[in-house]
């Protein structure tokens, strides 16, 4: 998360949209990392990968995730629930052609 413009819990939806855009549309590791807390963790469920801490998450994104996203990837939102307690769910579909090995 950028320290210049900290997000409030009520902005979680906008922050997540910004994060997804930087990941899937921009393919920009540095910009994606700016949407996260300084010591994030990422758990990518489908293939049981990810990282804990800023350096490991950056490595995961740069070596195993963002560079593998097809250029034609499109994110389609399905549903979103944001609670006052900060627990939330976000469902989306990712559409792309498998052009990268």
Tab-separated table of C-alpha atoms in Angstrom:
chain	number	residue	atom	x	y	z
A	1	UNK	CA	0.000	0.000	0.000
A	2	UNK	CA	1.419	3.359	-0.941
A	3	UNK	CA	2.376	5.497	2.060
A	4	UNK	CA	1.618	8.664	0.078
A	5	UNK	CA	-2.060	7.819	-0.216
A	6	UNK	CA	-3.039	5.340	2.518
A	7	UNK	CA	-6.333	3.550	1.946
A	8	UNK	CA	-9.036	3.304	4.563
A	9	UNK	CA	-10.880	0.017	5.201
A	10	UNK	CA	-13.929	1.520	3.449
A	11	UNK	CA	-11.824	1.753	0.271
A	12	UNK	CA	-10.980	-1.966	0.097
A	13	UNK	CA	-13.018	-2.503	-3.074
A	14	UNK	CA	-11.301	0.364	-4.897
A	15	UNK	CA	-7.892	-0.763	-3.637
A	16	UNK	CA	-8.498	-4.325	-4.838
A	17	UNK	CA	-9.661	-3.074	-8.250
A	18	UNK	CA	-6.472	-1.001	-8.513
A	19	UNK	CA	-4.387	-4.022	-7.489
A	20	UNK	CA	-6.034	-6.324	-10.056
A	21	UNK	CA	-5.633	-3.713	-12.786
A	22	UNK	CA	-1.926	-3.386	-12.076
A	23	UNK	CA	-1.543	-7.175	-12.084
A	24	UNK	CA	-3.658	-8.306	-15.015
A	25	UNK	CA	-3.888	-5.225	-17.277
A	26	UNK	CA	-0.592	-3.420	-16.659
A	27	UNK	CA	1.575	-6.478	-15.827
A	28	UNK	CA	3.546	-4.193	-13.495
A	29	UNK	CA	5.175	-5.824	-10.462
A	30	UNK	CA	6.283	-2.556	-8.813
A	31	UNK	CA	2.873	-0.917	-9.228
A	32	UNK	CA	1.158	-4.059	-7.922
A	33	UNK	CA	3.391	-4.104	-4.839
A	34	UNK	CA	2.441	-0.462	-4.132
A	35	UNK	CA	-1.144	-1.597	-3.507
A	36	UNK	CA	-0.032	-3.913	-0.698
A	37	UNK	CA	1.061	-3.539	2.905
A	38	UNK	CA	4.868	-3.510	3.412
A	39	UNK	CA	4.974	-7.171	4.506
A	40	UNK	CA	2.212	-8.890	2.499
A	41	UNK	CA	1.513	-12.541	1.912
A	42	UNK	CA	0.057	-14.099	-1.203
A	43	UNK	CA	-1.402	-17.596	-1.389
A	44	UNK	CA	-2.301	-18.671	-4.898
A	45	UNK	CA	-4.727	-21.521	-4.216
A	46	UNK	CA	-4.931	-23.250	-7.634
A	47	UNK	CA	-1.252	-24.180	-7.688
A	48	UNK	CA	-0.365	-23.813	-3.978
A	49	UNK	CA	2.298	-21.144	-4.517
A	50	UNK	CA	2.904	-17.624	-3.269
A	51	UNK	CA	5.093	-15.823	-0.805
A	52	UNK	CA	5.299	-14.359	2.700
A	53	UNK	CA	6.919	-10.952	3.215
A	54	UNK	CA	7.714	-8.174	0.786
A	55	UNK	CA	10.800	-9.716	-0.846
A	56	UNK	CA	9.248	-13.148	-1.320
A	57	UNK	CA	5.960	-11.765	-2.673
A	58	UNK	CA	7.884	-9.541	-5.093
A	59	UNK	CA	9.893	-12.569	-6.230
A	60	UNK	CA	6.725	-14.638	-6.679
A	61	UNK	CA	5.065	-11.879	-8.710
A	62	UNK	CA	8.115	-11.147	-10.877
A	63	UNK	CA	9.315	-14.715	-11.511
A	64	UNK	CA	6.203	-16.886	-11.341
A	65	UNK	CA	2.983	-14.917	-11.670
A	66	UNK	CA	2.752	-11.547	-13.406
A	67	UNK	CA	5.217	-12.502	-16.132
A	68	UNK	CA	3.042	-15.559	-16.868
A	69	UNK	CA	-0.245	-13.676	-17.335
A	70	UNK	CA	-1.347	-13.676	-20.956
A	71	UNK	CA	-1.431	-10.234	-22.576
A	72	UNK	CA	-5.118	-10.739	-23.484
A	73	UNK	CA	-6.163	-11.535	-19.884
A	74	UNK	CA	-9.507	-10.057	-18.892
A	75	UNK	CA	-10.972	-9.980	-15.385
A	76	UNK	CA	-14.763	-10.157	-15.138
A	77	UNK	CA	-16.221	-9.356	-11.677
A	78	UNK	CA	-18.884	-11.745	-10.379
A	79	UNK	CA	-19.617	-10.651	-6.806
A	80	UNK	CA	-18.154	-8.702	-3.898
A	81	UNK	CA	-19.019	-8.556	-0.209
A	82	UNK	CA	-17.250	-6.127	2.114
A	83	UNK	CA	-18.062	-6.232	5.828
A	84	UNK	CA	-17.285	-3.593	8.454
A	85	UNK	CA	-15.011	-6.098	10.187
A	86	UNK	CA	-12.736	-6.036	7.108
A	87	UNK	CA	-13.507	-9.645	6.245
A	88	UNK	CA	-14.552	-9.733	2.612
A	89	UNK	CA	-14.951	-11.921	-0.422
A	90	UNK	CA	-14.362	-11.078	-4.036
A	91	UNK	CA	-15.179	-13.426	-6.903
A	92	UNK	CA	-14.131	-12.922	-10.482
A	93	UNK	CA	-13.461	-14.873	-13.652
A	94	UNK	CA	-10.153	-14.630	-15.464
A	95	UNK	CA	-10.326	-15.136	-19.218
A	96	UNK	CA	-7.242	-15.571	-21.399
A	97	UNK	CA	-5.618	-17.736	-24.023
A	98	UNK	CA	-2.881	-20.079	-22.859
A	99	UNK	CA	0.012	-18.720	-24.895
A	100	UNK	CA	2.830	-18.795	-22.280
A	101	UNK	CA	4.580	-21.904	-20.971
